[in-house]
Short mmCIF file of C-alpha atoms in Angstrom, two decimals:
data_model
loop_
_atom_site.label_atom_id
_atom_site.label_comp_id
_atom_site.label_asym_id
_atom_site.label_seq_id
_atom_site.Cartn_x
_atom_site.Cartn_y
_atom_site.Cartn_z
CA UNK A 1 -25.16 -8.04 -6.93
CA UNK A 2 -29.03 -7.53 -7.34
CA UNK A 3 -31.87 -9.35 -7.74
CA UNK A 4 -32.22 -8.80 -11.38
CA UNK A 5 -28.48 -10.26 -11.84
CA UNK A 6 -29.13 -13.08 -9.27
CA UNK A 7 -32.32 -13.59 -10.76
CA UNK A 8 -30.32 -13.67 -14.37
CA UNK A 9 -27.82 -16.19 -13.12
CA UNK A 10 -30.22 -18.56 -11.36
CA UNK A 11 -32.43 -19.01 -14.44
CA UNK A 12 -29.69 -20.45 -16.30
CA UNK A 13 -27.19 -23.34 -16.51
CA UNK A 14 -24.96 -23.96 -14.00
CA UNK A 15 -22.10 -23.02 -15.31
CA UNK A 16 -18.38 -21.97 -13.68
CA UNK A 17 -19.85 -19.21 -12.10
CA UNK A 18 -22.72 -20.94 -10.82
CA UNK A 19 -23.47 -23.43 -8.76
CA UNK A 20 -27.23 -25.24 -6.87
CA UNK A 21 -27.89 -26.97 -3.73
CA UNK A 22 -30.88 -27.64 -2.19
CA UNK A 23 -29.54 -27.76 1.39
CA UNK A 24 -26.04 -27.58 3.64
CA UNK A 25 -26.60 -31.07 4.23
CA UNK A 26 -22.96 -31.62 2.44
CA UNK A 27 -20.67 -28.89 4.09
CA UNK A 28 -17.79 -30.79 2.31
CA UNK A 29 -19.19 -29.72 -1.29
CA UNK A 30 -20.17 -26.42 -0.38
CA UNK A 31 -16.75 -25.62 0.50
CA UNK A 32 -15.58 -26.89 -2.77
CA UNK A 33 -17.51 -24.65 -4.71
CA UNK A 34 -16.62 -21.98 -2.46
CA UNK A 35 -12.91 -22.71 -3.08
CA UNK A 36 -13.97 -23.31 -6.57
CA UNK A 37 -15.26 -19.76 -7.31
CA UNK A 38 -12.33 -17.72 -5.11
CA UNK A 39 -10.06 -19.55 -7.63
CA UNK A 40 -11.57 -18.31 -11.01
CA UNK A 41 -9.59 -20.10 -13.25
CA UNK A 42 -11.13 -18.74 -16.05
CA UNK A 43 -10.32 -15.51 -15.14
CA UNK A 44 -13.59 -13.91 -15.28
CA UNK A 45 -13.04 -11.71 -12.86
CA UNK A 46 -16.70 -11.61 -11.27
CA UNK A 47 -18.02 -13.38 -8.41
CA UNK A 48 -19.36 -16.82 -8.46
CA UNK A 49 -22.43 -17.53 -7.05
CA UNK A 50 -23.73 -20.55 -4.53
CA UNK A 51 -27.39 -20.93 -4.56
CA UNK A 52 -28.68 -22.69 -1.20
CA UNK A 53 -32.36 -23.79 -1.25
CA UNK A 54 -32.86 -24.80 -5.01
CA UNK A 55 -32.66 -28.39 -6.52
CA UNK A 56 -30.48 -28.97 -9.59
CA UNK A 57 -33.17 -28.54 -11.79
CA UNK A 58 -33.94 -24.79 -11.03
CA UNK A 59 -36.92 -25.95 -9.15
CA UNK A 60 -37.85 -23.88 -5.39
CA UNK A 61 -36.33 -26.44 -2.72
CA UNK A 62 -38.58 -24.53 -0.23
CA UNK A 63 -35.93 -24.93 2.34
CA UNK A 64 -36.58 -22.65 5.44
CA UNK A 65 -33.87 -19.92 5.41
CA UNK A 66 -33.10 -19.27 9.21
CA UNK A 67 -30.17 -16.86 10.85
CA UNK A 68 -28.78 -20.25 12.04
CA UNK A 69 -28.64 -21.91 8.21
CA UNK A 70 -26.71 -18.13 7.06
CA UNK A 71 -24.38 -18.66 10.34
CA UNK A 72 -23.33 -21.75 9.06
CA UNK A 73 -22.32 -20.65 5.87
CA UNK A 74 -20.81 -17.58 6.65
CA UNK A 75 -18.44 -19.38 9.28
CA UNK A 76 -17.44 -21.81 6.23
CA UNK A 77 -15.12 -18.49 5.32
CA UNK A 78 -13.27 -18.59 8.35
CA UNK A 79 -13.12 -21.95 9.89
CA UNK A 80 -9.54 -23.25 8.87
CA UNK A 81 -10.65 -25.63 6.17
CA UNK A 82 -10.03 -23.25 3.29
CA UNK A 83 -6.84 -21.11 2.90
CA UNK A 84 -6.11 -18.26 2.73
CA UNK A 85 -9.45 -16.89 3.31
CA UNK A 86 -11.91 -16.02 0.96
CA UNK A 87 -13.96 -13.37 0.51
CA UNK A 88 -17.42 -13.89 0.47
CA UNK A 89 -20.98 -12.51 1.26
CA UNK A 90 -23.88 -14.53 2.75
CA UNK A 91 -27.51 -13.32 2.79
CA UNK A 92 -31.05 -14.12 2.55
CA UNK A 93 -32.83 -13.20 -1.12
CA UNK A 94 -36.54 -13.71 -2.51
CA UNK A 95 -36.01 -14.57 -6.08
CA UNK A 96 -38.91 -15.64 -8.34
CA UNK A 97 -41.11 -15.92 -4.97
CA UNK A 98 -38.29 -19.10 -3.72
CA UNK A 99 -36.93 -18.35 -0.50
CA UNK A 100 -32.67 -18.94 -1.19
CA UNK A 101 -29.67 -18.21 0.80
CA UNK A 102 -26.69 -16.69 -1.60
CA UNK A 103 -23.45 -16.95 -1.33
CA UNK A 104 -21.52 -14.52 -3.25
CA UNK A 105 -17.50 -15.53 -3.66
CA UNK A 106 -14.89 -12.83 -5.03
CA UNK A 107 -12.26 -14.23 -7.13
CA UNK A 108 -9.55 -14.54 -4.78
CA UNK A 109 -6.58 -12.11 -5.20
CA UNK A 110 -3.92 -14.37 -4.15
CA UNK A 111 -4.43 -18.26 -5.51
CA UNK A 112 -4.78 -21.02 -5.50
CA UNK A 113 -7.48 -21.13 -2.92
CA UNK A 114 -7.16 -24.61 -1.18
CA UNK A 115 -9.95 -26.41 0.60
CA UNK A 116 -8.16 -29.51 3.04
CA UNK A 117 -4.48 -28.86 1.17
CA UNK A 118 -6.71 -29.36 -2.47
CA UNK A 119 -7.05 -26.88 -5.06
CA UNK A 120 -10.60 -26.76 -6.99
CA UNK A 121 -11.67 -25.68 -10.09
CA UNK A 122 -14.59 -25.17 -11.79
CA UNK A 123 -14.87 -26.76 -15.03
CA UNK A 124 -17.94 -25.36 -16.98
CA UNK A 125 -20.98 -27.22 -14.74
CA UNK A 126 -18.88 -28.97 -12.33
CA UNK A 127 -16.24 -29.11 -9.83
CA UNK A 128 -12.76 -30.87 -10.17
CA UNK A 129 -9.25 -30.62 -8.68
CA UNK A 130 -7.00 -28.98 -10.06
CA UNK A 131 -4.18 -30.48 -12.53
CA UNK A 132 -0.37 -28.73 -12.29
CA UNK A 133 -0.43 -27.04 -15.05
CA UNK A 134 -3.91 -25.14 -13.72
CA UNK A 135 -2.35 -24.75 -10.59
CA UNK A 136 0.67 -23.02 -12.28
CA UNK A 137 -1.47 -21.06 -13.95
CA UNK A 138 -3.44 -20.10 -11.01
CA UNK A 139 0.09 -19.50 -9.79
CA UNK A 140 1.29 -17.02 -12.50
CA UNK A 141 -2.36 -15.30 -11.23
CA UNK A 142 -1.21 -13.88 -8.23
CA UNK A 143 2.02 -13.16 -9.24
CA UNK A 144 0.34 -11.09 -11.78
CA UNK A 145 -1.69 -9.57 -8.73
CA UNK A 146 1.46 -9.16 -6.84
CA UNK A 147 1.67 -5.41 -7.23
CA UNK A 148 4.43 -3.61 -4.81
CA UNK A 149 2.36 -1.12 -2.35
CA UNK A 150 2.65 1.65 -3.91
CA UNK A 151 0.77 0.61 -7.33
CA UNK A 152 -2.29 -1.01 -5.62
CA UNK A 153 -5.41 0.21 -5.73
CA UNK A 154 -7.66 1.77 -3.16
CA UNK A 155 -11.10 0.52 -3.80
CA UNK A 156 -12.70 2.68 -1.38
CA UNK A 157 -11.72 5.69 -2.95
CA UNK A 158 -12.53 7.77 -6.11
CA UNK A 159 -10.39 10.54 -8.22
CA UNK A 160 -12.64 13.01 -6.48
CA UNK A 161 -10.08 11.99 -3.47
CA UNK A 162 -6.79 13.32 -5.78
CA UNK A 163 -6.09 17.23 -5.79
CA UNK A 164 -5.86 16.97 -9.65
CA UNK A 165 -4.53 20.91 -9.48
CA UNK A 166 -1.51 19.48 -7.50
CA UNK A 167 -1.28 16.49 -10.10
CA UNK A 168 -1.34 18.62 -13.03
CA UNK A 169 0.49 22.01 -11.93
CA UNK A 170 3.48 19.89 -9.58
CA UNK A 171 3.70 16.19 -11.06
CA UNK A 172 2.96 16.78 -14.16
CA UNK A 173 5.46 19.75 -14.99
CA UNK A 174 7.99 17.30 -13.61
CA UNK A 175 7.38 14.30 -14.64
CA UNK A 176 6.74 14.82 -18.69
CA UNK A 177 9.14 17.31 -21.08
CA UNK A 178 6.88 20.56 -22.13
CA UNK A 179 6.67 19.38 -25.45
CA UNK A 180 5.32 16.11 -24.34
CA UNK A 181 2.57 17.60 -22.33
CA UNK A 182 1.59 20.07 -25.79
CA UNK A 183 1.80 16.98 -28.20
CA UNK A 184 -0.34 15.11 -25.20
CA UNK A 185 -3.93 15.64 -26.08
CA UNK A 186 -5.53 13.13 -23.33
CA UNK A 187 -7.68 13.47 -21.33
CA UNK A 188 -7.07 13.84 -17.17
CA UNK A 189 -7.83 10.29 -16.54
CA UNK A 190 -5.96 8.99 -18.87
CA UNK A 191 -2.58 10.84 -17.72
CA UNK A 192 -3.73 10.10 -14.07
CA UNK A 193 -3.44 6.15 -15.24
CA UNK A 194 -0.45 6.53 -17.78
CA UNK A 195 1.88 7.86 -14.94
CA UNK A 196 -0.07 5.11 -12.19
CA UNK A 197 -2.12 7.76 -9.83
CA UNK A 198 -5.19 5.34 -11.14
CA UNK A 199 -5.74 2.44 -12.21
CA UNK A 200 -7.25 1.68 -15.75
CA UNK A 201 -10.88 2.57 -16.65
CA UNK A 202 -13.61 2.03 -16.97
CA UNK A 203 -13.60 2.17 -12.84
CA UNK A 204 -10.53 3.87 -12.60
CA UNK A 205 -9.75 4.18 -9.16
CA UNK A 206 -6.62 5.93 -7.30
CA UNK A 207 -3.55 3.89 -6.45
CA UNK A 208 -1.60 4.22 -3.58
CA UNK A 209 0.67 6.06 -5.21
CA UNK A 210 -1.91 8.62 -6.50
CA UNK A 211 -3.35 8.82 -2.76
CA UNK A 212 0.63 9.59 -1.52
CA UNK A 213 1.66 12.37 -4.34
CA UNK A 214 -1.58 14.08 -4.88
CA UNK A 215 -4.08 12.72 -2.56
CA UNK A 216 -6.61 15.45 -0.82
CA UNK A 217 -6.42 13.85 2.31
CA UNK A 218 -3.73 10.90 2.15
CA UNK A 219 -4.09 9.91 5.88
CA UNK A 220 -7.49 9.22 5.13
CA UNK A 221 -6.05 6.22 3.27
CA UNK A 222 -3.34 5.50 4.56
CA UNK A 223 -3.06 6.65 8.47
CA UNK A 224 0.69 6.84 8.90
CA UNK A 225 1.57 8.75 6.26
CA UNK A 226 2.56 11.73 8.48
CA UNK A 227 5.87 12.96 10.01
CA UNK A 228 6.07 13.42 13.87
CA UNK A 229 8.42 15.66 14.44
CA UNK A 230 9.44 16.53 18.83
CA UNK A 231 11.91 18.68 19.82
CA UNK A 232 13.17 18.35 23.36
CA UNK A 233 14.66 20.22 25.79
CA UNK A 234 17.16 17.89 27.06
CA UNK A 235 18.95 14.40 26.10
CA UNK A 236 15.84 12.35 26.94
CA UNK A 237 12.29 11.48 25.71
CA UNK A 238 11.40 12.54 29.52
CA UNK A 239 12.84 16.04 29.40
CA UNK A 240 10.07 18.84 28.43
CA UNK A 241 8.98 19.06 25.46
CA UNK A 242 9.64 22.85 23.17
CA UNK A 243 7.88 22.30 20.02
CA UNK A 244 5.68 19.59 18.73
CA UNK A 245 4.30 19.11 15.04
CA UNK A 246 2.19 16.36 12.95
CA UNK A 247 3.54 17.17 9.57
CA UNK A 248 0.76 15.72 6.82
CA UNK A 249 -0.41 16.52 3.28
CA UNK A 250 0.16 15.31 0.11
CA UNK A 251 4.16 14.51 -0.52
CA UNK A 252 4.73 17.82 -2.04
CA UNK A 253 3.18 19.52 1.27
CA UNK A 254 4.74 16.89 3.52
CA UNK A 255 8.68 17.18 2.09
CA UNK A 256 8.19 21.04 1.89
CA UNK A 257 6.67 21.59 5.06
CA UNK A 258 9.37 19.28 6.71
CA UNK A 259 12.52 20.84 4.94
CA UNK A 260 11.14 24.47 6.22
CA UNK A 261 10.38 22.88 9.65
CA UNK A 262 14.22 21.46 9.85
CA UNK A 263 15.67 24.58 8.48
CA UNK A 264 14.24 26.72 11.28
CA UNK A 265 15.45 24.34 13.92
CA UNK A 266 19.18 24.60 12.65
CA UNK A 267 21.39 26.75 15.10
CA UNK A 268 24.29 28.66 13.19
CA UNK A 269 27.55 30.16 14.79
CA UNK A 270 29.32 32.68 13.60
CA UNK A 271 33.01 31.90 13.49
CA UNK A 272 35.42 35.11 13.00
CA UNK A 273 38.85 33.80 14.66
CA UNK A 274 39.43 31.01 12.39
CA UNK A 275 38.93 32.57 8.96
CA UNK A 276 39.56 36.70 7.87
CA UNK A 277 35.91 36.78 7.04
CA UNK A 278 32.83 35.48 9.33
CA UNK A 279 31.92 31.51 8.59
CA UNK A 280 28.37 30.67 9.32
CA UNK A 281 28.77 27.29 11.14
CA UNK A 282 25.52 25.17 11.22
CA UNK A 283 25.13 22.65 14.20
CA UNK A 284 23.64 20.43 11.51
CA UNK A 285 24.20 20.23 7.44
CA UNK A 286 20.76 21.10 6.26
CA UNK A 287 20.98 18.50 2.99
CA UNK A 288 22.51 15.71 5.47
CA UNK A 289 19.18 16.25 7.55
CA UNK A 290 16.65 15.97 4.27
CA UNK A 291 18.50 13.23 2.69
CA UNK A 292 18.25 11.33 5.92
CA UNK A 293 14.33 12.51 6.41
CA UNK A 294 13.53 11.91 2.42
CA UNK A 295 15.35 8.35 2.52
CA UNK A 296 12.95 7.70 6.00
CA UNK A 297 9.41 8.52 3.69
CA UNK A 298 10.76 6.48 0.77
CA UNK A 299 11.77 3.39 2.01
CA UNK A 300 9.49 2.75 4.98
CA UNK A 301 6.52 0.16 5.13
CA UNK A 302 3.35 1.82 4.82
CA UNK A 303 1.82 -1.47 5.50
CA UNK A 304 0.99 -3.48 8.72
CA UNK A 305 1.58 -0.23 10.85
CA UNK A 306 -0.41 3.39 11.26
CA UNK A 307 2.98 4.50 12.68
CA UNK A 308 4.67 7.46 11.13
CA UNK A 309 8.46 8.96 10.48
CA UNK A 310 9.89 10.31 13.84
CA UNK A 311 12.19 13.16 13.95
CA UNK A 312 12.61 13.45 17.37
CA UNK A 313 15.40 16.72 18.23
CA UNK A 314 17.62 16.67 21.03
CA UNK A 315 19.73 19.10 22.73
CA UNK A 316 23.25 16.69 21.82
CA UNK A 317 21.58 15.03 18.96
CA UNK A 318 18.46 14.29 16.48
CA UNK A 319 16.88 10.61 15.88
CA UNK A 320 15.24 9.70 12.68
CA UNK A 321 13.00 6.66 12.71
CA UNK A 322 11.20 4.62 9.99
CA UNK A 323 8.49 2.00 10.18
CA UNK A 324 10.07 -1.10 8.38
CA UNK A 325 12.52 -3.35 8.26
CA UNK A 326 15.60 -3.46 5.57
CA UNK A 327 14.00 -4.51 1.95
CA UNK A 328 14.60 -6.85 -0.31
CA UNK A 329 18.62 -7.75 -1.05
CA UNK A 330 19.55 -5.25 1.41
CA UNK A 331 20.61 -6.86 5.00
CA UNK A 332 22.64 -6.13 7.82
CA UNK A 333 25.77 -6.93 6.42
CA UNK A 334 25.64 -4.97 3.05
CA UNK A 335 23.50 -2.06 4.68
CA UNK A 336 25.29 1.11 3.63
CA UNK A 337 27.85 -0.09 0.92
CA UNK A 338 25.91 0.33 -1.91
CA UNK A 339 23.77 -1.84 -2.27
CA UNK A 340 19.95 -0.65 -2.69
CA UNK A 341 16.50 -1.85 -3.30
CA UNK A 342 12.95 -0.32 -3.27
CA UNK A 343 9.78 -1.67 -1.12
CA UNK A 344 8.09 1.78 -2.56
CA UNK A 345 9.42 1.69 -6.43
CA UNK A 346 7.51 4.35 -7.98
CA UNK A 347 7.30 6.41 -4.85
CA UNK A 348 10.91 6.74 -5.32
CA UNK A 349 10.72 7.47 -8.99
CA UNK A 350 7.87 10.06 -8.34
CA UNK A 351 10.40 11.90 -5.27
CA UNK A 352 12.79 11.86 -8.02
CA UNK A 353 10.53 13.35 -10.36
CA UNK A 354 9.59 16.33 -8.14
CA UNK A 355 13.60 16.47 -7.51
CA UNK A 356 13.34 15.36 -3.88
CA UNK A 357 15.95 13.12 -5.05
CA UNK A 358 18.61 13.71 -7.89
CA UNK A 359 19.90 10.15 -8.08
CA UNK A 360 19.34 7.23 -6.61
CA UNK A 361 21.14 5.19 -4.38
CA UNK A 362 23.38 7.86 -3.00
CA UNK A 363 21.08 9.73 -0.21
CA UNK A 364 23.23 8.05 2.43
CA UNK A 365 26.38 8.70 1.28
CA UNK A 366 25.50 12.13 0.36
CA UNK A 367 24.62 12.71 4.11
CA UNK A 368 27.68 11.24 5.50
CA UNK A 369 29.57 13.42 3.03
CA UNK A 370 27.82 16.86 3.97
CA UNK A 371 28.32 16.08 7.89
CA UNK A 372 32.02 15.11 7.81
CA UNK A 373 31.90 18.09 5.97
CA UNK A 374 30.49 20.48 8.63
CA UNK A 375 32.23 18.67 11.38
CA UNK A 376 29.63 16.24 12.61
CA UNK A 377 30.64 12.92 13.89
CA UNK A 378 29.34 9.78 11.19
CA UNK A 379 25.94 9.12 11.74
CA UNK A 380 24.87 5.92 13.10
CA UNK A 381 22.64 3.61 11.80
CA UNK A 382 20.15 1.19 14.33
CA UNK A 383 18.62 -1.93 12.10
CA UNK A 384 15.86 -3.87 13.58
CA UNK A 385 13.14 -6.31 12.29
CA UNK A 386 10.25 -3.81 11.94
CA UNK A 387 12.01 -0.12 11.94
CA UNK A 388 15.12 1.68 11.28
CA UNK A 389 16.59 4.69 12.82
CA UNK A 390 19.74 6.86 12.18
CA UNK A 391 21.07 8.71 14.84
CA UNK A 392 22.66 12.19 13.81
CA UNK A 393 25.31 13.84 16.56
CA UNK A 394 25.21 17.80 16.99
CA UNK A 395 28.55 19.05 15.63
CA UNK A 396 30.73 19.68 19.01
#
């Protein structure tokens, strides 16, 4: 905020947005209104601002603003007493020639905001505590706020960071019908928010989702979002290594540049004592490999960890790993029979778009099918709190 807003705001009324005190004599209030303003129960959606250093009156409290006095505030963000944390600037401003220190509070995205196990509320001037049926709406708030990963936004990026020729020439072509896209007369921004690559305007800003599909440079954003792929010359992670790759890019880039990668690392026999003609026998089913490796990039987190998919490639066998726990109703004892559910929603519909994935819910039992098929022993599944990995046995 700048001085002409500040200045704006201090000249008037406290009101739920602002609030006046002439010194941090009373901690205890300060972190009400601090609580207070993360809360923003009416919803405004901008920052409420502490003055420190100005009586109630608007008057200059000509309070000495020192780096201790702005220590002391900014540790009130941090110190225990108000949970969860809220998000807040503190710094030293000259408005209307009055020395102040300014606290600036961002509505909090998950509330209620609780200072000592209370909720507070600003009610026009002043403070209060909140009643149940504020806290349930502060409640129905966050839920509102509680957008699955791959919908949220990235506020440190722009649309400059999408390759809008890969939006409109790959994911658009898939997504819409032809006619829809020659009846569709708006504009690029407005398709990049109507199938959720951005969020509304007027500061439309990428989602996670528009990073993943079409972003420029989506590790940027989001660091694991890469495919290590290690092929080893031997049974063990110790054994020399043959060929190494970071696979990266956009999805598109990423799931083509992987399926070619796997292809090329397929050994085929020629079998002509079994059959009158010569049978092509793969060591590995090709669609068993990218179901397995196009199930890994869908479900994983992409939270909490910079880790990426492994496809590490052994001599006897190949092991697919992917950050993240099962999701959702899926556990250990229904893993496998059926029963599915997304942590990356509209990842999966976009992979479906682009035809990564024809329906869903039946990747793993499509992969089983294609290696019984070829010959290949089951493969086997390893579930543990924070990854997953399927083992995959050569065919014998």
């Amino acid at each position: 905020m700048d001085n002409q807003e500040l200045t704006a705001l201090l000249g008037d009324l406290e009101s739920d947005r602002v609030e006046r005190k002439a010194s941090i004599s009373d901690g205890k209030k300060i972190r009400q209104a601090i609580c207070a303003f993360a809360n923003d129960l009416p919803n405004h959606k901008k920052p409420g601002v502490l003055f420190v250093g100005v009586n109630d009156d608007g008057s200059c409290a000509n309070l000495s603003i020192t780096d201790d006095l702005l220590l002391n505030l900014s540790s009130m963000r941090s110190d225990g007493n108000i949970l969860p944390f809220p998000v807040l600037q503190v710094n030293k401003r000259i408005l209307d020639s009055c020395e102040l220190a300014v606290v600036i509070v961002e509505p909090s995205d998950a509330p209620p905001v609780r200072f000592n196990g209370r909720t507070y509320i600003r009610v026009g001037p002043r403070r209060a505590t909140a009643t149940p049926e504020e806290e349930r709406r502060l409640n129905e708030k966050r839920r509102a706020r509680d957008l699955p990963f791959d919908l949220r936004p990235f506020i440190s990026a722009s649309i400059d960071d999408l390759n809008l020729d890969i939006f409109q020439r790959e994911y658009l072509t898939s997504a819409l019908a032809p006619e829809v896209l020659d009846e569709n007369q708006r504009s690029l921004t407005q398709k990049l928010i109507s199938l959720r690559f951005a969020t509304p305007e007027p500061d439309s800003r990428p989602t996670s989702l528009g990073i993943l599909v079409a972003g420029k440079e989506p590790r940027q954003f989001i660091p694991g979002f890469y495919i290590q792929f290690v092929r080893f010359d031997g049974t063990e992670l110790t054994d020399p290594i043959r060929d190494q790759k970071d696979i990266s890019g956009s999805l598109v880039d990423l799931l083509r540049y992987v399926d070619e990668v796997l292809q090329a690392n397929i050994s085929t026999a020629s079998d002509i004592t079994a059959q009158p003609v010569e049978v092509k026998q793969p060591d590995y089913p090709i669609v068993a490999l990218q179901q397995l490796v196009r199930n890994a990039v869908m479900h994983r987190s992409y939270e909490e960890t910079n880790a990426p998919v492994r496809v590490y490639w052994f001599s006897n066998r190949i092991e697919i790993q992917s950050p993240g726990g099962l999701f959702g109703q899926v556990n250990r004892h229904n893993f496998g029979q059926g029963v599915t559910d997304y942590r990356n929603p509209h990842l999966a519909e976009a992979m479906k778009n682009l035809g990564y994935v024809q329906r869903f819910g039946i990747g793993l039992p499509t992969a089983q099918k294609e290696l019984k098929k070829n010959g290949n022993p089951p493969a086997e599944f390893v579930v543990e709190d924070s990854y997953m990995s399927v083992i995959i046995r050569r065919k014998l």
